[in-house]
Coordinates of N, CA and C in Angstrom, one line a residue:
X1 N 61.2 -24.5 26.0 CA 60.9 -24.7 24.5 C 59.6 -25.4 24.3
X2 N 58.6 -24.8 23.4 CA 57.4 -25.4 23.3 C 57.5 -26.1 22.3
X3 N 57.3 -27.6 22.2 CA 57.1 -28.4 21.1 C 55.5 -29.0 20.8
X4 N 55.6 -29.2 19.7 CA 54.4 -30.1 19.5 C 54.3 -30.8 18.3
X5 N 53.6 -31.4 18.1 CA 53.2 -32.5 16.9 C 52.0 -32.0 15.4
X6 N 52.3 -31.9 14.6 CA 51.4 -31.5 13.2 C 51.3 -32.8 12.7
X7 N 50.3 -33.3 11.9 CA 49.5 -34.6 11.6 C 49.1 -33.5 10.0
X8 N 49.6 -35.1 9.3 CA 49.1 -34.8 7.7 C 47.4 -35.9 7.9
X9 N 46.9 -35.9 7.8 CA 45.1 -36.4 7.9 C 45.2 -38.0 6.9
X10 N 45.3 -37.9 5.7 CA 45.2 -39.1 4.7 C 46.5 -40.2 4.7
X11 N 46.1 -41.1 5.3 CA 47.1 -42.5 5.0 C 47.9 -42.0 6.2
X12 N 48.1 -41.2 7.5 CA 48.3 -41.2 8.3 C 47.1 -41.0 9.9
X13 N 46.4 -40.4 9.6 CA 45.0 -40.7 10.6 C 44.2 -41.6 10.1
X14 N 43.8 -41.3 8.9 CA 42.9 -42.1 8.9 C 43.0 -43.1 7.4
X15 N 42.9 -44.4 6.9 CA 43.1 -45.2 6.0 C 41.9 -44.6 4.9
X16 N 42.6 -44.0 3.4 CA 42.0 -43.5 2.7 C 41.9 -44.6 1.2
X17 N 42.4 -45.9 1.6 CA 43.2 -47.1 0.4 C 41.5 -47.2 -0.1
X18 N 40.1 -47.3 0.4 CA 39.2 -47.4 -0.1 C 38.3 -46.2 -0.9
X19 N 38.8 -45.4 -0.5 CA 37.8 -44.0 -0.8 C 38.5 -43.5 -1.6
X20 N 39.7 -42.0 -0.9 CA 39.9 -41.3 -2.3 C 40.9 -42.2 -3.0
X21 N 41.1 -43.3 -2.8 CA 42.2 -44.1 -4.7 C 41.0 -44.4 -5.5
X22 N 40.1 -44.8 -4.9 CA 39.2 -45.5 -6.0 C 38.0 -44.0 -6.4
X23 N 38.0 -43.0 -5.6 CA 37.3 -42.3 -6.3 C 38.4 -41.3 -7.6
X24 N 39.3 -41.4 -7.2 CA 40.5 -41.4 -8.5 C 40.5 -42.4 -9.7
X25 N 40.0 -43.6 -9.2 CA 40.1 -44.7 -10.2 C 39.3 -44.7 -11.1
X26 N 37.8 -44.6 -10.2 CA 36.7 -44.0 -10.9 C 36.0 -43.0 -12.0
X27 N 37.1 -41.9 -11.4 CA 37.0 -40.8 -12.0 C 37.7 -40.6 -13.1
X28 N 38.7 -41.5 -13.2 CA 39.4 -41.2 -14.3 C 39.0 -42.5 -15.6
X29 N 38.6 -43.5 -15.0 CA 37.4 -44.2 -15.8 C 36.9 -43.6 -16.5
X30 N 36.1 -42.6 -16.0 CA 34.9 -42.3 -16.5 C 35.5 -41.3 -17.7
X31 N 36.4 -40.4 -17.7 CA 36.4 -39.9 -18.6 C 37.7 -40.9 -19.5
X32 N 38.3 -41.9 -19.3 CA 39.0 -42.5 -20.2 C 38.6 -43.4 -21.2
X33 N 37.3 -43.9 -20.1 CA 36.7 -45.2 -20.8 C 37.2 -46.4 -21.4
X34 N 37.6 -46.6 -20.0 CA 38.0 -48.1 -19.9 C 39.0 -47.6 -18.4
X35 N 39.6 -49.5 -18.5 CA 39.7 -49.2 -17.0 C 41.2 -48.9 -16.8
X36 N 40.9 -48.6 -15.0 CA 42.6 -48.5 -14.7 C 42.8 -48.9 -13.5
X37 N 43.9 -49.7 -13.1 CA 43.8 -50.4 -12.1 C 44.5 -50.0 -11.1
X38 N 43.7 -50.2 -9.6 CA 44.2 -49.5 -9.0 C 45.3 -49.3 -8.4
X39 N 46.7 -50.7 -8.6 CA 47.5 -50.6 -8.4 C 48.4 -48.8 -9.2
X40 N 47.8 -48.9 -10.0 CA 48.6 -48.0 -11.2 C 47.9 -46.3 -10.8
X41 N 47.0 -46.4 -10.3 CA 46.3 -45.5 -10.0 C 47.2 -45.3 -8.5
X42 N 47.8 -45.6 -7.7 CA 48.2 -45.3 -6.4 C 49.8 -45.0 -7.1
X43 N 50.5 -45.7 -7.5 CA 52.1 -45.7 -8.5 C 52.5 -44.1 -9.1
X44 N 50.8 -43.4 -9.4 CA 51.3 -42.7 -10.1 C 51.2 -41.3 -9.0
X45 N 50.0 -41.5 -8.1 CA 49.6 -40.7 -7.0 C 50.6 -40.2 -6.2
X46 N 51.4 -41.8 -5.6 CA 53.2 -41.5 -4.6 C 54.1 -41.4 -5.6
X47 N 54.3 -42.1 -6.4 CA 55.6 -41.7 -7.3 C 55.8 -40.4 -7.7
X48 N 54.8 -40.0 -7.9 CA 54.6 -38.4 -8.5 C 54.8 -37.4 -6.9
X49 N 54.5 -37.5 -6.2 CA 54.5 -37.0 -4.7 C 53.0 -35.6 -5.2
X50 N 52.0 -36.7 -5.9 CA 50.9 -35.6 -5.9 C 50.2 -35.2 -5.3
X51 N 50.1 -33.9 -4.1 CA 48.8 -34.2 -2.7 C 47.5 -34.1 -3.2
X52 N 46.8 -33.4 -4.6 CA 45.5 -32.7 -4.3 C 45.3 -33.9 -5.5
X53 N 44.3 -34.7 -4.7 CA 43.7 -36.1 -5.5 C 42.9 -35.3 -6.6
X54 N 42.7 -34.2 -7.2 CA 42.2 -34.2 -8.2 C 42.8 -33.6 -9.4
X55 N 44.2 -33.3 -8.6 CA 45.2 -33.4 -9.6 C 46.0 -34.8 -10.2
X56 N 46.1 -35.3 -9.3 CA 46.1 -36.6 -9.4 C 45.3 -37.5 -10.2
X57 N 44.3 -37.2 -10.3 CA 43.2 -38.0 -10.8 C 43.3 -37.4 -12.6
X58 N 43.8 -36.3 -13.1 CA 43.8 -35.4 -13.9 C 45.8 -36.4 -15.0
X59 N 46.0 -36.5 -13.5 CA 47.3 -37.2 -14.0 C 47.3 -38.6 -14.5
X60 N 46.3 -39.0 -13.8 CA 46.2 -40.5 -14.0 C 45.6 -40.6 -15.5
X61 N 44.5 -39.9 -15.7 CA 44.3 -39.7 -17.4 C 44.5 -38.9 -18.2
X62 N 45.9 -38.3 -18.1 CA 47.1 -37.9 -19.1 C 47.8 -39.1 -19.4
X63 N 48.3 -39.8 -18.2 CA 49.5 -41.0 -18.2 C 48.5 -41.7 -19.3
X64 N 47.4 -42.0 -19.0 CA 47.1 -42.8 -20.1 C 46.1 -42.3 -21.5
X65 N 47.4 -40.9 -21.8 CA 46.8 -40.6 -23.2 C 45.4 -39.4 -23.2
X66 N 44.3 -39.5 -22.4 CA 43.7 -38.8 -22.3 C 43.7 -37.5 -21.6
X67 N 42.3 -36.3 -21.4 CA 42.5 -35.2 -21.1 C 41.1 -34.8 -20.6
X68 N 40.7 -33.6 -19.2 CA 39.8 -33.8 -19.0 C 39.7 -32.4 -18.4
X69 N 38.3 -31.6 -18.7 CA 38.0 -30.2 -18.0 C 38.3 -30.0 -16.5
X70 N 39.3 -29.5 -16.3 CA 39.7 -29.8 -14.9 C 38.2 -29.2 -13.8
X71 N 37.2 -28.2 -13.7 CA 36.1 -28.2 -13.2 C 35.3 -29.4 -13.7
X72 N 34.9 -30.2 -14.4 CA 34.5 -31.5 -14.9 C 34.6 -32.5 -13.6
X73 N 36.2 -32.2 -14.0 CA 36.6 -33.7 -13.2 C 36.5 -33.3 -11.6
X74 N 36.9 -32.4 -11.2 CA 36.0 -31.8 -9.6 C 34.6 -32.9 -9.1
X75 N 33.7 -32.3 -10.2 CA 32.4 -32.5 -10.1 C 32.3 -34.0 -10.1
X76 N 32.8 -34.6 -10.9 CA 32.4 -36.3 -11.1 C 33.3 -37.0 -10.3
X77 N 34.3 -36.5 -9.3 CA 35.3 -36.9 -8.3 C 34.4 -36.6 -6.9
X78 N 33.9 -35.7 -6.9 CA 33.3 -35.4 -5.7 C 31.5 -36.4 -5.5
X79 N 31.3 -36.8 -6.4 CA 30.3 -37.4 -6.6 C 30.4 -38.9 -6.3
X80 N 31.7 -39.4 -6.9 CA 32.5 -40.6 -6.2 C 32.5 -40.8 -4.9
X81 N 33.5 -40.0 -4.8 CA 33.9 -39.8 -3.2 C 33.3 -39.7 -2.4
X82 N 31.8 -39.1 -2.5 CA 30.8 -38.6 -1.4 C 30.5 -40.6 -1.1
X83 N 30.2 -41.1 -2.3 CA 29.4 -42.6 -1.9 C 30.3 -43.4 -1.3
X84 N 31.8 -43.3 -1.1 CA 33.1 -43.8 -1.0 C 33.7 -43.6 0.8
X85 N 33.2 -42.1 1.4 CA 33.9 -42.2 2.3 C 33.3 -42.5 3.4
X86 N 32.4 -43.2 3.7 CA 31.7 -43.9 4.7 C 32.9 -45.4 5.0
X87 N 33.8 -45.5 4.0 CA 34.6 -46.8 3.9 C 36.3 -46.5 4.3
X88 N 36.2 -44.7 5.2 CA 37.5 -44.7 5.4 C 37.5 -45.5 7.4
X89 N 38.8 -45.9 7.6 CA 38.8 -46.2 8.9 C 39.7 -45.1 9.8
X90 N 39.9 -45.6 10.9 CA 40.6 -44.9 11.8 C 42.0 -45.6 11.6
X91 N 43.6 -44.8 11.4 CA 44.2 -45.5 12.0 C 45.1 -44.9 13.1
X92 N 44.8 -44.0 14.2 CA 45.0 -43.3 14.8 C 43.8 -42.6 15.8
X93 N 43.4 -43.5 16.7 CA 42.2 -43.2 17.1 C 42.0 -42.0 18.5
X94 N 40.8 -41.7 18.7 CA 41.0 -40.8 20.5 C 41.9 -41.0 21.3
X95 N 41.9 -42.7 21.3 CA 43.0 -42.8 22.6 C 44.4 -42.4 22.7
X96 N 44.5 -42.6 21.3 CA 46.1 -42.3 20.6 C 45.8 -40.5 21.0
X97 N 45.6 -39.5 20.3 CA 45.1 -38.3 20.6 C 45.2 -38.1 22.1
X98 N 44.3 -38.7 22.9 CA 44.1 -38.5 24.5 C 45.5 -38.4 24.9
X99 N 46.3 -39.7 24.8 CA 47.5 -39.3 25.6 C 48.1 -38.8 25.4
X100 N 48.4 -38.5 23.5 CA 49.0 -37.0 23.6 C 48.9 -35.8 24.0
X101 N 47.7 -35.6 24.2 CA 47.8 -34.3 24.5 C 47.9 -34.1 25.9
X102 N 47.8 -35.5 26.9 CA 48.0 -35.6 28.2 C 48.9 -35.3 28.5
X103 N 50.1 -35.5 27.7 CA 51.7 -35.2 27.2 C 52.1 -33.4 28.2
X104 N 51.1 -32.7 26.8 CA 51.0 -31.5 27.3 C 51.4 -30.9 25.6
X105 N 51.5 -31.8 24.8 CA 51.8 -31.0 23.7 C 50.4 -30.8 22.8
X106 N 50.9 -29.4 22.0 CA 49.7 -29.2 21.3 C 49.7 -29.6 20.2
X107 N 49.1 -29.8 19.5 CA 48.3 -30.7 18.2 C 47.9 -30.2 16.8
X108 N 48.4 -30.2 15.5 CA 47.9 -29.6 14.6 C 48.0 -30.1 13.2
X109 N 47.4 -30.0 12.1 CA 47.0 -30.6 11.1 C 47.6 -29.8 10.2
X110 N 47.9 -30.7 9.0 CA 48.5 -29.5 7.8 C 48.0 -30.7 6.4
X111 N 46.8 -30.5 5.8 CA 45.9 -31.6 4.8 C 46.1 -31.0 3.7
X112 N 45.6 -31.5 2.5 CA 45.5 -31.3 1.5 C 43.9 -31.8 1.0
X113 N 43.4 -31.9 2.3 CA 41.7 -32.2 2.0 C 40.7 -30.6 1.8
X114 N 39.7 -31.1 1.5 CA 39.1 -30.0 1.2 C 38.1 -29.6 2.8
X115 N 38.3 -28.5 3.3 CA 37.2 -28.3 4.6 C 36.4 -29.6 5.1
X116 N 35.4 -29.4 3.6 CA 34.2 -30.0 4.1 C 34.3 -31.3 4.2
X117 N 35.0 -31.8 3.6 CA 35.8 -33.5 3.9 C 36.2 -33.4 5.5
X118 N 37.0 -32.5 5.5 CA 37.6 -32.8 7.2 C 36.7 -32.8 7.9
X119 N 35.8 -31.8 7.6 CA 34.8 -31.7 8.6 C 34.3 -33.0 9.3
X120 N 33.7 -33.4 7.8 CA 32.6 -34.4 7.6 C 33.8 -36.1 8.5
X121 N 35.1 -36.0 8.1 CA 35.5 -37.5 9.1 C 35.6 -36.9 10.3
X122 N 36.4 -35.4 10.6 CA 36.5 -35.1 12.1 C 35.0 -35.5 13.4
X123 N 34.0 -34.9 12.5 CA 32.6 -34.9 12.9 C 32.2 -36.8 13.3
X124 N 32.5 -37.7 12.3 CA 31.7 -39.0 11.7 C 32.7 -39.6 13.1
X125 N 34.3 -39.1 13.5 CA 34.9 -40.0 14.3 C 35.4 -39.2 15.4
X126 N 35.0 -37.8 16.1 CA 34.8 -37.2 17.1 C 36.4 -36.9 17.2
X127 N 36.7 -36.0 16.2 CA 38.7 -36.1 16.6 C 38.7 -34.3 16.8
X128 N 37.8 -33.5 16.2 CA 37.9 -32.4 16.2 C 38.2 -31.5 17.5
X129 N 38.0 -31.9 18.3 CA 38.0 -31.2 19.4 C 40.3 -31.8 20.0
X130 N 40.7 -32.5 19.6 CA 42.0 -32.4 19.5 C 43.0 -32.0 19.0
X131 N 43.0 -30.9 18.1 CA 43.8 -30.1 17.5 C 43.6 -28.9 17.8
X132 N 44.7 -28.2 17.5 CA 44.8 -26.6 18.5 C 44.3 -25.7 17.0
X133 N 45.1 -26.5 16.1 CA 45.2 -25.6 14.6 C 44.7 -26.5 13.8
X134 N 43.9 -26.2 12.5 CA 43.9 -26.5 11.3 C 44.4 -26.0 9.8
X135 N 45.4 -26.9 9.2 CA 45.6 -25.9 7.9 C 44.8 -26.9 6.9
X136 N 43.5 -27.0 6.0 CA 43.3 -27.7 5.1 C 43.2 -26.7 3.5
X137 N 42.5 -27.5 2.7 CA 43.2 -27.7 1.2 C 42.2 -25.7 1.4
X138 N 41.4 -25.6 1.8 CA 40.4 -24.0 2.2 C 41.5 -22.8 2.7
X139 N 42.1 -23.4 3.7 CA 42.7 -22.6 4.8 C 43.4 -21.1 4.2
X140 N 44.4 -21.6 3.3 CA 45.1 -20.4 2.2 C 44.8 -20.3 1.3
X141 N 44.8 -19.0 1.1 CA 43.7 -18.2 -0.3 C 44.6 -18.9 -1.8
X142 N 45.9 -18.2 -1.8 CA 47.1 -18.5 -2.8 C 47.4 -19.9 -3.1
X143 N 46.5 -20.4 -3.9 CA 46.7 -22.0 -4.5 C 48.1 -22.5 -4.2
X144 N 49.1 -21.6 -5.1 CA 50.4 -21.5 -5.0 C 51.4 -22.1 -3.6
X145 N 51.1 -21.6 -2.8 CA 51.2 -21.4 -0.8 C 50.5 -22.6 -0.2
X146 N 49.3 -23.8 -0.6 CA 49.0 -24.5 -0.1 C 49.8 -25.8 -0.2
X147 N 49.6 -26.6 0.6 CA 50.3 -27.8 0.8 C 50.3 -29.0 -0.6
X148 N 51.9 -28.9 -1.4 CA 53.0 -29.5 -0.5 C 54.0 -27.9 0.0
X149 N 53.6 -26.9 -0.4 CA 54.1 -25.5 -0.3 C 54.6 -25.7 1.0
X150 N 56.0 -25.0 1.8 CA 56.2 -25.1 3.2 C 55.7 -24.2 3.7
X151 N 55.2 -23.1 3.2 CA 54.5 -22.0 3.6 C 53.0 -22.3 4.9
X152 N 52.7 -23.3 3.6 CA 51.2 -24.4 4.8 C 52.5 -25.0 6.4
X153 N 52.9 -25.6 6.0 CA 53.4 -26.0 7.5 C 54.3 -24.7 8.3
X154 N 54.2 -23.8 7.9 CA 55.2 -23.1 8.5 C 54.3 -22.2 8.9
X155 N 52.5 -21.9 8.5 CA 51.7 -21.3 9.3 C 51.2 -22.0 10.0
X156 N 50.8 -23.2 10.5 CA 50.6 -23.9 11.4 C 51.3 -24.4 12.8
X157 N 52.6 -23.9 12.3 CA 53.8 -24.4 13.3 C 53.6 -22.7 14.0
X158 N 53.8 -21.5 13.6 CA 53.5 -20.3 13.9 C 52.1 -20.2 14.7
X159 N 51.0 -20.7 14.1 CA 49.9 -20.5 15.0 C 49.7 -21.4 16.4
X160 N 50.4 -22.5 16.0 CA 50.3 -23.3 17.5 C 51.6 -22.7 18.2
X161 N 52.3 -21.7 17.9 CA 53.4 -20.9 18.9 C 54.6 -22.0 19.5
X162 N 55.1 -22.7 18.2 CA 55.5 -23.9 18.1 C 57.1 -23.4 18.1
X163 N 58.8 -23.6 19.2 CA 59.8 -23.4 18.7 C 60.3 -24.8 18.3
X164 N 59.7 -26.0 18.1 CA 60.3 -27.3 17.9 C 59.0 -28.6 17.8
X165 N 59.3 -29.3 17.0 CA 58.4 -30.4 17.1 C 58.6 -30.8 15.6
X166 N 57.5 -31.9 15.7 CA 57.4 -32.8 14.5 C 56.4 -33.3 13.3
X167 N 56.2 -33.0 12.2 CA 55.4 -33.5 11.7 C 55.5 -35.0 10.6
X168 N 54.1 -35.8 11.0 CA 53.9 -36.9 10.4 C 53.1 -36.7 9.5
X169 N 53.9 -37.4 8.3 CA 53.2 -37.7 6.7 C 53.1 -39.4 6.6
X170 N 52.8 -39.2 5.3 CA 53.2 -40.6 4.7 C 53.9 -40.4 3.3
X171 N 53.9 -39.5 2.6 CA 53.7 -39.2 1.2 C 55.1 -38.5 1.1
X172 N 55.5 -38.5 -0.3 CA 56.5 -37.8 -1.1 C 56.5 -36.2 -0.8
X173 N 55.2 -35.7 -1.2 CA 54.6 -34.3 -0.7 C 55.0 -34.1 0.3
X174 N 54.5 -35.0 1.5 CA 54.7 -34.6 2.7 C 56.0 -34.6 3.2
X175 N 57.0 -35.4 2.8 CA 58.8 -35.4 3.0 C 59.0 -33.8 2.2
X176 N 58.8 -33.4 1.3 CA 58.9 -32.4 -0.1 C 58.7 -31.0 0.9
X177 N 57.4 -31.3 1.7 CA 57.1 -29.9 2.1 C 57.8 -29.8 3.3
X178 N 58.1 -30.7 4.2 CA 58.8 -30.7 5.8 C 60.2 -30.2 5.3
X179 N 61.2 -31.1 3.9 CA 62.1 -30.8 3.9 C 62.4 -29.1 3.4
X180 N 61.5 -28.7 2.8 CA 61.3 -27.4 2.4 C 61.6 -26.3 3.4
X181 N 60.3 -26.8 4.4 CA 60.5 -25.8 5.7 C 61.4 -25.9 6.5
X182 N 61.9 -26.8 6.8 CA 63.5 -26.9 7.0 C 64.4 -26.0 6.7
X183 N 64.6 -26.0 5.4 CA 65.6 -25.2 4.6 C 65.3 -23.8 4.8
X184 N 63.9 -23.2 4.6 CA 63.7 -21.8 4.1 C 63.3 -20.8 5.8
X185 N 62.8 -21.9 6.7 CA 62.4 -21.4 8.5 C 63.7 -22.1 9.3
X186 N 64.2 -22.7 8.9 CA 65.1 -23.4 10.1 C 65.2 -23.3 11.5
X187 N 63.4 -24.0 11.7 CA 63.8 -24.2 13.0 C 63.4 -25.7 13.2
X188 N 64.0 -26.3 14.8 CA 64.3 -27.4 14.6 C 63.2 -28.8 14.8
X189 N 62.7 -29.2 13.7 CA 61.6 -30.2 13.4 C 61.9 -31.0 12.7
X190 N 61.1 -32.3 12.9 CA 61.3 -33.4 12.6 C 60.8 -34.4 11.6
X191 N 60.4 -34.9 11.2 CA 59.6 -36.1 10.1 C 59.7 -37.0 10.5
X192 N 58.5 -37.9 10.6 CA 58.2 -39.1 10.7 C 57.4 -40.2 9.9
X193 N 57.9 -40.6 9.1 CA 56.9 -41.4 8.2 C 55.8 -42.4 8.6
X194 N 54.5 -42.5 8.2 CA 53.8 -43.9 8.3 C 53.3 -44.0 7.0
X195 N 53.4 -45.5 6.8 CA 53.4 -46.7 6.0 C 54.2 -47.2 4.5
X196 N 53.7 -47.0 4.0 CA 55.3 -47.9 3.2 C 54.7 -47.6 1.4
X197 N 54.3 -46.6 1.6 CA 54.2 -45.9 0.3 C 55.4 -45.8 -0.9
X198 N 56.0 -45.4 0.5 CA 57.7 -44.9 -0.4 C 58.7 -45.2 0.1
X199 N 59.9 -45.4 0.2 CA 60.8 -45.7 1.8 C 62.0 -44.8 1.1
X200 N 62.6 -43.8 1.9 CA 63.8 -42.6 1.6 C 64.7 -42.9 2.9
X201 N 65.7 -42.7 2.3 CA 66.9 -43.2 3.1 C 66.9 -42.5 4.1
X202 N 67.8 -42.9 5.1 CA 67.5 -42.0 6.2 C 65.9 -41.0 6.6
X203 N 65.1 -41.5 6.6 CA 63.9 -41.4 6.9 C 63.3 -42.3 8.0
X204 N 63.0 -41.5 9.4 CA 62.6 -41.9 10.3 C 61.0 -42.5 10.0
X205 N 60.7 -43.9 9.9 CA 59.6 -44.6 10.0 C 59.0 -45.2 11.1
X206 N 58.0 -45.2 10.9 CA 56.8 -45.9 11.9 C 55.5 -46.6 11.6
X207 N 54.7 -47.8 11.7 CA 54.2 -48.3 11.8 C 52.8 -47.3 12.6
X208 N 51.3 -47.1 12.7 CA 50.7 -46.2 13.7 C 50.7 -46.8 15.0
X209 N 50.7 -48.1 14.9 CA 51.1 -49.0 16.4 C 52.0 -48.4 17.7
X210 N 52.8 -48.6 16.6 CA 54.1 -47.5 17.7 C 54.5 -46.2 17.3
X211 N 53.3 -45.5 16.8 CA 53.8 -44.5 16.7 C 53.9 -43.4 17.7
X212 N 53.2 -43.8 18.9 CA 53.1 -42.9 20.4 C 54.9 -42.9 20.7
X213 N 55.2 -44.0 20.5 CA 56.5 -44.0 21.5 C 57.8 -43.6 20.3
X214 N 57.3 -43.6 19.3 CA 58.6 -43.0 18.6 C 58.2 -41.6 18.6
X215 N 57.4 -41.2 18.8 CA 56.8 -39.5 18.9 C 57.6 -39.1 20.2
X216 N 57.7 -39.7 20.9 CA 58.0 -39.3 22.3 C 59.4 -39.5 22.4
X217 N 60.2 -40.3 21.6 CA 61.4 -40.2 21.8 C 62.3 -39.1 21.0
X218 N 61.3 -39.7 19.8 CA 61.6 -37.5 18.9 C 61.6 -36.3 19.3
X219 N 60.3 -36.3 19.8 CA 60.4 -35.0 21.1 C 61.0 -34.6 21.9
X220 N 61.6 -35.7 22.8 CA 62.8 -35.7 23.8 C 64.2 -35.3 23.0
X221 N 64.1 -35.5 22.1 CA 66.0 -35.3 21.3 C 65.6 -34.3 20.6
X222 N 64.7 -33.3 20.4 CA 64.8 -31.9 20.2 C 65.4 -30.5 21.2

């Protein structure tokens, strides 16, 4: 049986709490005019289980009464963000990567970033060359079909020639879309949460610290 591991990118590789929340914060500033704080700006991001931060960012100035050209807000979001993501970190670094794949399993991504974003952290922190697959926010044509859609994880699980394994989120979306593909592919995979966004009952959690050795014991009980 070939197993392997799929990785959601934001708030589980890498720490996005400085970049994309405040270039959501920012952005919705700007067209609200006045402020919004960032607690309330993350509240509505996980509670909502929103993946595409510029939908999100669209939501955050509805919630408060306002309304905005959704190409508009693209533009003055991406303009944020560019000055913003020099401030994300690693939390899941090579070494973590190295021994997985020393493992023997193969490696794949399922984001809701846009390409050139991935590119641009894969490139800035040398991870790219450890994944077998990529699905990002580019990858599928059909808006509809992209991630939290299960359709996204269930081509990625297909291209890495995958009969078992597990993918890690952190997000509402990311439980939404795992439990999905579950239901509609049934075959047998797993979920693993990092950090404390949300907590769902019976939901396997992890800290990134230990997340090598709960990976490995998930693996083994498939």
């Amino acid at each position: 049986m070939k197993k392997g591991v799929i990785f959601d990118v934001d708030g589980v590789i890498v720490d996005v709490s400085q970049s994309y929340h405040y270039a959501i914060k920012h952005t919705a500033e700007q067209f609200l005019k006045r402020e919004v704080p960032i607690e309330e700006v993350r509240r509505i991001k996980f509670s909502k289980g929103i993946n595409n931060d510029w939908l999100a960012t669209l939501e955050v100035i509805r919630e408060y009464g306002g309304d905005a050209n959704f190409e508009e807000l693209v533009k003055v979001f991406n303009v944020f963000y560019a000055t913003l993501r020099d401030k994300e970190r690693l939390m899941l670094g090579q070494d973590f990567f190295t021994e997985l794949r020393a493992m023997g399993y193969p490696l794949g991504i399922v984001t809701g970033r846009p390409r050139e974003d991935l590119l641009y952290l894969f490139e800035r922190f040398g991870l790219s060359s450890y994944f077998d697959f990529v699905v990002d926010e580019d990858t599928i044509k059909e808006e509809e079909l992209r991630k939290p859609h299960p359709y996204a994880l269930h081509l990625c699980v297909e291209a890495l020639g995958l009969d078992a394994g597990v993918y890690v989120g952190d997000s509402l979306a990311d439980w939404q879309m795992f439990r999905d593909y579950k239901r509609l592919y049934g075959k047998p995979f797993e979920y693993v949460h990092v950090g404390e966004r949300f907590v769902l009952e019976g939901v396997r959690s992890s800290q990134p610290e230990a997340l090598l050795p709960t990976l490995q014991e998930v693996l083994r009980s498939l």
